[in-house]
Short mmCIF file of C-alpha atoms and ligand atoms in Angstrom, two decimals:
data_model
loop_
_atom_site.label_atom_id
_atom_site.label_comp_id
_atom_site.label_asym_id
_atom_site.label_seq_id
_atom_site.Cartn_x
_atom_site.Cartn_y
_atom_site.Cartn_z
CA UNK A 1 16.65 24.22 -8.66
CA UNK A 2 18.95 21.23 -8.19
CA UNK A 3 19.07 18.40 -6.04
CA UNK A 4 21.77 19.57 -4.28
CA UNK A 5 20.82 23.19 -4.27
CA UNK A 6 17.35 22.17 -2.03
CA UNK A 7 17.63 23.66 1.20
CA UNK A 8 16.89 21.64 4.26
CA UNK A 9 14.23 21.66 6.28
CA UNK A 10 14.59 23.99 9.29
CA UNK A 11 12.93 22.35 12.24
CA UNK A 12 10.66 25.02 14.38
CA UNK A 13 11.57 23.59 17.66
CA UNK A 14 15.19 24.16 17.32
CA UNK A 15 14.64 27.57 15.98
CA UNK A 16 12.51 28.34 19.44
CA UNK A 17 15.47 26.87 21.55
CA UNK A 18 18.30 28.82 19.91
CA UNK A 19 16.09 31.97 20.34
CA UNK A 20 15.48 31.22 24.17
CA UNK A 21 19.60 30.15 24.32
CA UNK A 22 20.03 34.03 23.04
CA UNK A 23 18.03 35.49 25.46
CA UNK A 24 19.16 33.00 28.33
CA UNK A 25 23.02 33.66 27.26
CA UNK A 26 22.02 36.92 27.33
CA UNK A 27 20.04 36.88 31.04
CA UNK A 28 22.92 34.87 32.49
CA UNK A 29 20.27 32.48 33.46
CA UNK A 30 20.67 29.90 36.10
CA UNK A 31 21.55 26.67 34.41
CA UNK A 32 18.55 25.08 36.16
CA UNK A 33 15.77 27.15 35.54
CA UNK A 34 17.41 27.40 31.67
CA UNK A 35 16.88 23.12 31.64
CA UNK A 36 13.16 23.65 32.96
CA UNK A 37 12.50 26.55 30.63
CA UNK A 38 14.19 25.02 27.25
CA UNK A 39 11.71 22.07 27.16
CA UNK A 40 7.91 21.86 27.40
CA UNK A 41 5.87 20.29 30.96
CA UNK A 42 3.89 18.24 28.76
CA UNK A 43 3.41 16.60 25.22
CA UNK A 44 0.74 14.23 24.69
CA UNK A 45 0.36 12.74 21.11
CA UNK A 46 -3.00 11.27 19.93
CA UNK A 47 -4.47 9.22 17.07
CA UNK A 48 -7.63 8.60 16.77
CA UNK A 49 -10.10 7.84 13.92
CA UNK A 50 -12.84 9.36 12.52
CA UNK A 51 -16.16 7.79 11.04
CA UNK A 52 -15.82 9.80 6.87
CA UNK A 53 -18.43 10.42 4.81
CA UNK A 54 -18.36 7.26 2.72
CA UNK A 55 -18.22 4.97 5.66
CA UNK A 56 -14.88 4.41 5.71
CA UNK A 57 -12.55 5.11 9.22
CA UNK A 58 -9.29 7.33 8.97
CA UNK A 59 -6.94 7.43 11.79
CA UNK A 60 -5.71 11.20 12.50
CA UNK A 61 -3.08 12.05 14.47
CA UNK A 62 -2.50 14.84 16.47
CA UNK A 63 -1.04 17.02 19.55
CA UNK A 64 -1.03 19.28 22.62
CA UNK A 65 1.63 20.66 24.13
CA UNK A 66 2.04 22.17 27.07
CA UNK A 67 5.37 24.16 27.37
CA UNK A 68 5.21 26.02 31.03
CA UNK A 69 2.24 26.54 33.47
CA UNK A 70 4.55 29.11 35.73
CA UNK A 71 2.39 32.24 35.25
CA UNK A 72 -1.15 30.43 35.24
CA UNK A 73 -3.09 27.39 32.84
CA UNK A 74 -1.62 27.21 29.19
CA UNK A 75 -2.51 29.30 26.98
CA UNK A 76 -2.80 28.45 22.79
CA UNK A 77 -4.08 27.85 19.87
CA UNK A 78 -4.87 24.60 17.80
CA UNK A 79 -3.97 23.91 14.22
CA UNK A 80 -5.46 21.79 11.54
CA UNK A 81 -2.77 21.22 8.70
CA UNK A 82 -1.05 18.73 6.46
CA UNK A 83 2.49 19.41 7.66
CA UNK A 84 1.75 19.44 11.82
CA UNK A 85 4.50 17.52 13.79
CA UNK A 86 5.11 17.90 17.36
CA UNK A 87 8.42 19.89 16.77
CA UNK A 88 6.18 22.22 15.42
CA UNK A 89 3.71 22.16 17.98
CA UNK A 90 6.54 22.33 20.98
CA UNK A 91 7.62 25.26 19.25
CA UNK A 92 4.09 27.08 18.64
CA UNK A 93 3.62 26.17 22.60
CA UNK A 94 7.18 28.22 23.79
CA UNK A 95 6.47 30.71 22.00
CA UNK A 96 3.18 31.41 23.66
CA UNK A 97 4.81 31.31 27.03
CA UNK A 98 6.94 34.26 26.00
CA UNK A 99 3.95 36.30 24.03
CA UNK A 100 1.84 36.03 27.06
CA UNK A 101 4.72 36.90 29.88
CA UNK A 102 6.08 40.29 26.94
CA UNK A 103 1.65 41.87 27.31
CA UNK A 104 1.77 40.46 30.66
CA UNK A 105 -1.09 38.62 30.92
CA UNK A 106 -1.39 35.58 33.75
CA UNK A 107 -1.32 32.40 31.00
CA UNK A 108 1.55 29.89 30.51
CA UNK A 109 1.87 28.45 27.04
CA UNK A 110 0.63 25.59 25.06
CA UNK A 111 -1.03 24.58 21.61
CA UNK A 112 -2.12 22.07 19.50
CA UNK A 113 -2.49 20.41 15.95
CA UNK A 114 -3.84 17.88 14.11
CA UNK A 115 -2.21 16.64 10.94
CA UNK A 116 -4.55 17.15 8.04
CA UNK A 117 -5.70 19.08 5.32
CA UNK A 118 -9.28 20.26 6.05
CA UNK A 119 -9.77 21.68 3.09
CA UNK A 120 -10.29 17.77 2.07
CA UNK A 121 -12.94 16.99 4.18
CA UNK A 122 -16.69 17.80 4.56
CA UNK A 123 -18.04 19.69 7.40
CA UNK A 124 -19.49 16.73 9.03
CA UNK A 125 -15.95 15.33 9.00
CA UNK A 126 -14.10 18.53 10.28
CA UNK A 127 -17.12 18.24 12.83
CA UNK A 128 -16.17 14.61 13.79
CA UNK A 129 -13.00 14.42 13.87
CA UNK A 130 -12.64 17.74 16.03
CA UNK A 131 -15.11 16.48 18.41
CA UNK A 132 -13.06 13.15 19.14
CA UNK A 133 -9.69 15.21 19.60
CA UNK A 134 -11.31 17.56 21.79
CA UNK A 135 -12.07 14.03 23.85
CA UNK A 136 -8.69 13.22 23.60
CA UNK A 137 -7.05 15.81 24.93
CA UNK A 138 -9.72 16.47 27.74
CA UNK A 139 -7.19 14.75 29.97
CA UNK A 140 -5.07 18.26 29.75
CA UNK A 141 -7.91 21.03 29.02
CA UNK A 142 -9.84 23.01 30.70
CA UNK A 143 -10.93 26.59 32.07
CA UNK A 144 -8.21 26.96 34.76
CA UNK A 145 -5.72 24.37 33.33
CA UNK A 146 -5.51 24.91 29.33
CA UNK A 147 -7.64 26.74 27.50
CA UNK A 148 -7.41 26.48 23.44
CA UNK A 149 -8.21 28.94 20.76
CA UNK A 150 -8.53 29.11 16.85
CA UNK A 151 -4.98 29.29 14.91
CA UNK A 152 -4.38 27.98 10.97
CA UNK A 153 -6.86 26.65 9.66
CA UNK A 154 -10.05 26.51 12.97
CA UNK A 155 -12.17 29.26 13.64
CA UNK A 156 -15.38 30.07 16.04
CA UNK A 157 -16.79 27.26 14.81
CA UNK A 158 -14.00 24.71 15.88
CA UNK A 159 -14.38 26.36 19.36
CA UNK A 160 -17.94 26.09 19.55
CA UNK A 161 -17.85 22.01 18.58
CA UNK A 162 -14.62 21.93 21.34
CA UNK A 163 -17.35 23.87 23.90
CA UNK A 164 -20.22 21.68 23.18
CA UNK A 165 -18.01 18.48 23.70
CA UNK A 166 -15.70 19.15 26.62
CA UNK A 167 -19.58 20.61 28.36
CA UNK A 168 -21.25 17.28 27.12
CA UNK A 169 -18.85 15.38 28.49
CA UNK A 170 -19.06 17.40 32.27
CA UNK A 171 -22.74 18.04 32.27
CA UNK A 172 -23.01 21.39 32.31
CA UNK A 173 -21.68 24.37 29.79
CA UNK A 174 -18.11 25.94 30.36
CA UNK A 175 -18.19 28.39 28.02
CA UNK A 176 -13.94 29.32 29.25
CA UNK A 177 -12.75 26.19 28.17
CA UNK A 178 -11.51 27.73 24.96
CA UNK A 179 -12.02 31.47 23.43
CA UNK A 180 -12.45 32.50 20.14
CA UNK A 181 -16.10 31.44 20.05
CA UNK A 182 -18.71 32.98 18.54
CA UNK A 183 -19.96 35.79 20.04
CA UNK A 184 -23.53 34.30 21.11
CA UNK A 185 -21.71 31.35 22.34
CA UNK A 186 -20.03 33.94 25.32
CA UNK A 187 -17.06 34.87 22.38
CA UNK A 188 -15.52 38.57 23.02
CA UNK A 189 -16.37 41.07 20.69
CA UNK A 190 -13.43 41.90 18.82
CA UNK A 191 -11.80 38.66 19.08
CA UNK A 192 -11.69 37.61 15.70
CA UNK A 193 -10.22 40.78 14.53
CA UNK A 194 -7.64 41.02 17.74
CA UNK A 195 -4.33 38.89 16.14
CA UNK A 196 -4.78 41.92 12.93
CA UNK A 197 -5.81 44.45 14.81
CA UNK A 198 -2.60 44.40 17.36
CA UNK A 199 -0.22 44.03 14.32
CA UNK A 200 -1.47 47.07 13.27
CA UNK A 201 -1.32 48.66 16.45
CA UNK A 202 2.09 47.52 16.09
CA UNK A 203 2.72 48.95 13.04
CA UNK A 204 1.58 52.65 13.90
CA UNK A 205 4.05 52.10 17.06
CA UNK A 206 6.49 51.32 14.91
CA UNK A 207 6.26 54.10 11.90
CA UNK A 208 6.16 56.75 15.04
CA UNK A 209 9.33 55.65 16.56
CA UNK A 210 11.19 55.53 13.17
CA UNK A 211 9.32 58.89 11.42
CA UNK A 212 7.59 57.06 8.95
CA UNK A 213 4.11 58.29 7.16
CA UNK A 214 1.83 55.63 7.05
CA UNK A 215 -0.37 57.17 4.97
CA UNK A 216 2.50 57.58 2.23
CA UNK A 217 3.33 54.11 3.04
CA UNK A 218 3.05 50.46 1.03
CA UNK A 219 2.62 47.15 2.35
CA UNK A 220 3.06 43.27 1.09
CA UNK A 221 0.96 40.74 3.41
CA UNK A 222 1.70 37.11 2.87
CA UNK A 223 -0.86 34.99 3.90
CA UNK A 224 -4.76 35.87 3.57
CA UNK A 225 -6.26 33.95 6.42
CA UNK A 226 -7.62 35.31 9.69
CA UNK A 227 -4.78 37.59 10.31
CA UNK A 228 -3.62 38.49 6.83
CA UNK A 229 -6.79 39.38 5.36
CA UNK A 230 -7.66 41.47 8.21
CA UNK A 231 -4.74 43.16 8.59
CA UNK A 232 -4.90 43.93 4.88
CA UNK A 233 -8.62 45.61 5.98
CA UNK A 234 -7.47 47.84 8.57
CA UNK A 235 -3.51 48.61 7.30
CA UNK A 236 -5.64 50.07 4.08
CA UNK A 237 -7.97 52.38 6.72
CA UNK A 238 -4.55 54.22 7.56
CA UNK A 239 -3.89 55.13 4.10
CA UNK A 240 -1.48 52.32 3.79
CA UNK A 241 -1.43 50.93 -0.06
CA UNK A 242 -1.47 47.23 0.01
CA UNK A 243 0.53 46.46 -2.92
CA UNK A 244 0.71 42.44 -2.97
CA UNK A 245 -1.19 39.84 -0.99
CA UNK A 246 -1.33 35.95 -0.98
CA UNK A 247 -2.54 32.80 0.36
CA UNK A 248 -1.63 29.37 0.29
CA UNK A 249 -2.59 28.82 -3.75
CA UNK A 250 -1.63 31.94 -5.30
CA UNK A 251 0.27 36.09 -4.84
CA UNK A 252 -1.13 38.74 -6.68
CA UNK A 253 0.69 42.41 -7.27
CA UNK A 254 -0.34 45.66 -8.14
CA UNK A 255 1.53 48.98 -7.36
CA UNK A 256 -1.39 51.22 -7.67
CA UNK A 257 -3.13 49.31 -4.90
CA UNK A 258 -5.59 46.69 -4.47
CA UNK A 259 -9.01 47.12 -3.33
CA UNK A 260 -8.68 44.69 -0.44
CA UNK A 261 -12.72 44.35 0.83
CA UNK A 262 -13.02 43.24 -3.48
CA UNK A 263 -9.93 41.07 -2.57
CA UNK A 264 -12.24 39.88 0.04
CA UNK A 265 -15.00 38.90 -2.61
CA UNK A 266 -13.47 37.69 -5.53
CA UNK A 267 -11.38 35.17 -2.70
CA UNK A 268 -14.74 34.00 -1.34
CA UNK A 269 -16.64 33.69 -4.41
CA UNK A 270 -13.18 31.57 -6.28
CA UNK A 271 -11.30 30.33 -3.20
CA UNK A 272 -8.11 32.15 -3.86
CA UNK A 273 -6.63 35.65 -4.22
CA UNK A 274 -5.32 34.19 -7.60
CA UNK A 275 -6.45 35.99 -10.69
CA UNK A 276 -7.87 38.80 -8.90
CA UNK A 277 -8.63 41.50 -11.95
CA UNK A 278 -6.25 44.25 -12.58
CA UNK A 279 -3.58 42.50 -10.79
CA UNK A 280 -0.26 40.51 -11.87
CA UNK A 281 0.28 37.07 -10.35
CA UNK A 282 3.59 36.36 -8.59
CA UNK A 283 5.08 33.84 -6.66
CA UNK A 284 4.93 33.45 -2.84
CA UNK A 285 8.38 33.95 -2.93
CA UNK A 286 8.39 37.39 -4.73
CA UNK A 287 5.62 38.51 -2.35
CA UNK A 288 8.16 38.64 -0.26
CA UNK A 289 10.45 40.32 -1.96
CA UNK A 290 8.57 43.36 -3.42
CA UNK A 291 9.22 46.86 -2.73
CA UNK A 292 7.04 47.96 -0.40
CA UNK A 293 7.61 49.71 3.18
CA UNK A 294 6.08 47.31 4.81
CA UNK A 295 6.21 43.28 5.13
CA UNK A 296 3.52 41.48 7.26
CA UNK A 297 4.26 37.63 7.07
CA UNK A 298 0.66 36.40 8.14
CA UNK A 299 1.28 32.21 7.20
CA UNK A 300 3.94 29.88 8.39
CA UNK A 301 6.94 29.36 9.78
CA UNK A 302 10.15 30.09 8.46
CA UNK A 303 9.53 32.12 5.72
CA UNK A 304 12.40 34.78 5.91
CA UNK A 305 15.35 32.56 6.20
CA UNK A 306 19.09 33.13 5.08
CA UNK A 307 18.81 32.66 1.64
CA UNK A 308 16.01 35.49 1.12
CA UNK A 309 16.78 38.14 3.98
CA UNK A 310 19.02 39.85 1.91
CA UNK A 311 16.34 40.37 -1.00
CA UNK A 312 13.37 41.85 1.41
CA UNK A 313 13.14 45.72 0.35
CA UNK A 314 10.24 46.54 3.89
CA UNK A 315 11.89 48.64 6.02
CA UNK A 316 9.99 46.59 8.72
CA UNK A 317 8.77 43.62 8.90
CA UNK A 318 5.96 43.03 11.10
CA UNK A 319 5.40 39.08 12.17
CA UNK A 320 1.57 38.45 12.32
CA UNK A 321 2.63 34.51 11.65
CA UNK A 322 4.08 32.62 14.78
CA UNK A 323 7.79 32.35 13.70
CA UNK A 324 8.03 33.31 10.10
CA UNK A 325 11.79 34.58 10.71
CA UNK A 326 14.89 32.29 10.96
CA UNK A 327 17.45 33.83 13.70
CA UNK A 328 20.09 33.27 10.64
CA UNK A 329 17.88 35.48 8.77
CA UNK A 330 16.98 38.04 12.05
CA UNK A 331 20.69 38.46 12.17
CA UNK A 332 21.01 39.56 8.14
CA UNK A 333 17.96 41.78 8.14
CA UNK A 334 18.93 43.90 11.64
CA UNK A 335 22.19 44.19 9.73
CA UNK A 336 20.42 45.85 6.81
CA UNK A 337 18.43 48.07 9.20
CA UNK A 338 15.42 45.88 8.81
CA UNK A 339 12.59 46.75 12.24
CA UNK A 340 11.57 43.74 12.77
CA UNK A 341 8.10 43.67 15.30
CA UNK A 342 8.52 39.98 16.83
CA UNK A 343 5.51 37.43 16.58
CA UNK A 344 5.53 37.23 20.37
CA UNK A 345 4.55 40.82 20.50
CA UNK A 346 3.16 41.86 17.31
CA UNK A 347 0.57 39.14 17.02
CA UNK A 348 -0.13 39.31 20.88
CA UNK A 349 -3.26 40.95 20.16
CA UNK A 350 -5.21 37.54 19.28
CA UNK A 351 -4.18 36.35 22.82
CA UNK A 352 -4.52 39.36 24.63
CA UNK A 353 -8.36 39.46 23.30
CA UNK A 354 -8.63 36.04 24.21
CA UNK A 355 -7.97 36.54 27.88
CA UNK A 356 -10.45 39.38 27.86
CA UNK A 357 -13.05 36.73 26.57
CA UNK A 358 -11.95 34.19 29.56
CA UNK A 359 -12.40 36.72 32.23
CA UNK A 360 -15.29 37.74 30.72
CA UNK A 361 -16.30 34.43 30.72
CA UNK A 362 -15.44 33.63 34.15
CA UNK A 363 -17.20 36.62 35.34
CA UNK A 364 -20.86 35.94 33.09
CA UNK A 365 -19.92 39.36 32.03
CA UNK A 366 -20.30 41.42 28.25
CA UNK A 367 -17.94 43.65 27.30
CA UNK A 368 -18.68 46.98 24.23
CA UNK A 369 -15.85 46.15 21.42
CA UNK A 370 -14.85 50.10 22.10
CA UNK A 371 -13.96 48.64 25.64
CA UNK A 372 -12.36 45.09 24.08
CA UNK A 373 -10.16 47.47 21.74
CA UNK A 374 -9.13 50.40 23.90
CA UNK A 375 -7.99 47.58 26.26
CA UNK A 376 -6.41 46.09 23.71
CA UNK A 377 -4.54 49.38 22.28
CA UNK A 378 -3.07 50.03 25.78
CA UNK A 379 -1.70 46.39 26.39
CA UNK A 380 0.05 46.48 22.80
CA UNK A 381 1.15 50.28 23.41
CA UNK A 382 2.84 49.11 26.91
CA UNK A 383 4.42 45.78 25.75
CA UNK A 384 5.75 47.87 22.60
CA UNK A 385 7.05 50.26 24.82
CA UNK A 386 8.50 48.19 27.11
CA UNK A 387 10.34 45.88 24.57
CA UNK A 388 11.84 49.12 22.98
CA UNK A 389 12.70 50.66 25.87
CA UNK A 390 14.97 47.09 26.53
CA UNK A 391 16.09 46.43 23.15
CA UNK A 392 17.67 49.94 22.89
CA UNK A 393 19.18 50.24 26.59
CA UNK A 394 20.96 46.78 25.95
CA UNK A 395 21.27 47.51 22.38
CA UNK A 396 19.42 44.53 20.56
CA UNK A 397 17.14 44.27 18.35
CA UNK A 398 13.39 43.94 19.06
CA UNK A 399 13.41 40.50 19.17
CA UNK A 400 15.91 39.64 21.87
CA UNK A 401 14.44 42.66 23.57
CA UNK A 402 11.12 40.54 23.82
CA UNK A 403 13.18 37.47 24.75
CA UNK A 404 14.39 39.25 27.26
CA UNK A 405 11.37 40.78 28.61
CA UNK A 406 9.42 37.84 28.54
CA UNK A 407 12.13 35.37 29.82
CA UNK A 408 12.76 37.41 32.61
CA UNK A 409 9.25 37.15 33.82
CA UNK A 410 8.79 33.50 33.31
CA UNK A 411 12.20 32.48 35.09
CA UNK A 412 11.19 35.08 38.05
CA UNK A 413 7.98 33.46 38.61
CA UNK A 414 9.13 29.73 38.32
CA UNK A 415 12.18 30.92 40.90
CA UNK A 416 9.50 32.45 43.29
CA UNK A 417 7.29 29.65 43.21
CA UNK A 418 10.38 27.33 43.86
CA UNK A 419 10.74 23.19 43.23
CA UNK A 420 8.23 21.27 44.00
CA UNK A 421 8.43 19.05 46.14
N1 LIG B 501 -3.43 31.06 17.87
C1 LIG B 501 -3.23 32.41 18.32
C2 LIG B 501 -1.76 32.65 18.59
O1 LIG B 501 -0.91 32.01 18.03
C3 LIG B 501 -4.12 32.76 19.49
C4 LIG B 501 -3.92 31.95 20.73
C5 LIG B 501 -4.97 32.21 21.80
O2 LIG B 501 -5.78 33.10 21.64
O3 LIG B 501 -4.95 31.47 22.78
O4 LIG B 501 -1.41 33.54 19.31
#
């Protein structure tokens, strides 16, 4: 590729705006409540340095936003990686506003991020340094006012360390200042399958309405993190052949089907999917392009943009990533006949699961995963209901059908809860 032919960078943040203009447009919103809702309540930025291994201090920085509190304390996850800026994070924090108002449950939106690679640092490091930002954003967190949760690259662990500090810091333990913990820490059973498990959900939604067989069905899953690798699990439980996977190093492809819990193995035992045996590697941009019935984009943003939407062969695309679709490309694909199954309701599930382990939480209560999940499957089966039901009674496609559904909810309740003062 040229110089010249290098596309440029599309910025998150105005990608989230244009969406919410669409649905606004759309809503014939009141031009004040569309001001309030198009930017965030709060962004704080932080740097702050961490002790490394060799002595030496490094000076991270890093985020939390807080987009709307209308509907109760914000709600999000918080991401450790290289390419984190607060466009990003602004963007990351809207959308959560809208995923929690299309399952309906009471959370505004927010999210985090630090900018770094922690694949470059020791444990003790990713320790440190996530101890001192959970310090410095204990001005905005906490169990009733913003609770944070694992997204790219932070897991139960991360939560636990956030736990321990923000309940050091208070003198006493609060285990609902963030979910996704560890299950003997008060975590939810279930969580840390939730974000795969309600794409999938999703997905068998999805084949029903448009006669599809999953069990005669293929799928390509980019991305082979929390999400992607356990979506890749429980797709292949339905019969589903997952024909290509990837993660941030490598794509591998075989038609016949890979044998996704050896996936699982040979990733943990080299680090990538790469080289996986029996399989051809591709790139991550032919992942997306394969045949397959199927797409589940289970990374980063912006992945399906205009110059690629044409080429995807799924007949649905189901967004486990937080805005991995352009609206330029949203508008090709439904063209084509593409279903698309938004992020802010197909990878609800993660949050949805989350709120079960804050009430739980709240309450010093347990729940059986067969209660976690048959909660779960009626949340997704409503909010997938009620987002078709919308999309094809104003004749739109899923997306602005969950814009409009979750839009709606968040402008009602900021207009009943009026200006203060
Ligand atoms: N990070 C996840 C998301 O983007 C989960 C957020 C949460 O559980 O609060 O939805």
């Amino acid at each position: 590729m040229t110089t010249e032919q290098v596309a440029p960078a599309i910025n998150p943040w105005h990608v989230a705006q244009r969406q919410f203009d669409l649905a606004a447009d759309r809503l014939d919103l009141d031009p004040g409540l569309r001001q309030v809702l198009r930017e965030p309540r709060r962004e704080l930025t932080v740097h702050f340095p961490v002790k490394m291994d060799d002595g030496s201090v490094q000076v991270f920085s890093g985020y939390r936003v807080q987009h709307n509190l209308g509907r109760g304390p914000a709600k999000g996850g918080i991401r450790y990686h290289q390419d984190v800026t607060l466009d990003e994070v602004k963007a990351l924090a809207m959308w959560m506003t809208w995923k929690c108002a299309v399952v309906g449950i009471p959370y505004g939106g927010g999210k985090g991020g630090v900018v770094v690679d922690p694949k470059k640092l020791s444990r003790r490091e990713v320790e440190g340094l996530t101890r001192r930002f959970a310090t410095e954003i204990e001005v905005l967190i906490g169990p009733e006012r913003d609770i944070p949760a694992p997204d790219v690259n932070t897991n139960a662990q991360t939560m636990a360390w956030i736990m321990d500090t923000y309940s050091m810091h208070v003198g006493y333990t609060v285990p609902g200042v963030v979910t996704g913990k560890p299950i003997s820490l008060g975590g939810s059973e279930g969580r840390n399958e939730a974000t795969a498990r309600g794409t999938v959900f999703c997905v068998e939604e999805a084949a029903a309405h448009l006669g599809m067989d999953l069990a005669a069905s293929t799928v390509a899953i980019q991305g082979f993190g929390n999400a992607g690798s356990i979506a890749a699990t429980l797709i292949s439980q339905h019969g589903v052949r997952v024909v290509a996977v990837s993660d941030s190093s490598a794509a591998i492809h075989d038609t016949n089907g890979l044998d996704i819990a050896r996936v699982i193995a040979w990733k943990a035992e080299h680090g990538t999917v790469g080289g996986f045996p029996g399989s051809r590697d591709i790139s991550n941009a032919q992942l997306l392009e394969v045949d397959c019935d199927i797409l589940i984009p289970a990374a980063l943003e912006n992945q399906i943009t205009a110059r690629n939407a044409g080429s995807i062969r799924a007949r649905v695309v189901a967004e486990a990533a937080n805005g991995p679709t352009t609206p330029d490309a949203d508008e090709i694909l439904h063209d084509r006949g593409v279903f698309i199954i938004p992020d802010i309701l197909c990878n609800a599930g993660g949050v949805t699961v989350s709120y079960f382990e804050w009430v739980q939480d709240l309450n010093r209560d347990h729940w059986s995963e067969e209660v976690v999940n048959s909660k779960l499957r009626e949340i997704m089966g409503r909010a997938f209901g009620e987002t078709l039901t919308l999309a094809e009674a104003q004749s739109v496609n899923m997306r602005t059908g969950a814009y409009l559904l979750a839009v709606d909810r968040v402008a009602s309740a900021t207009a009943l809860r009026g200006l203060y003062p």
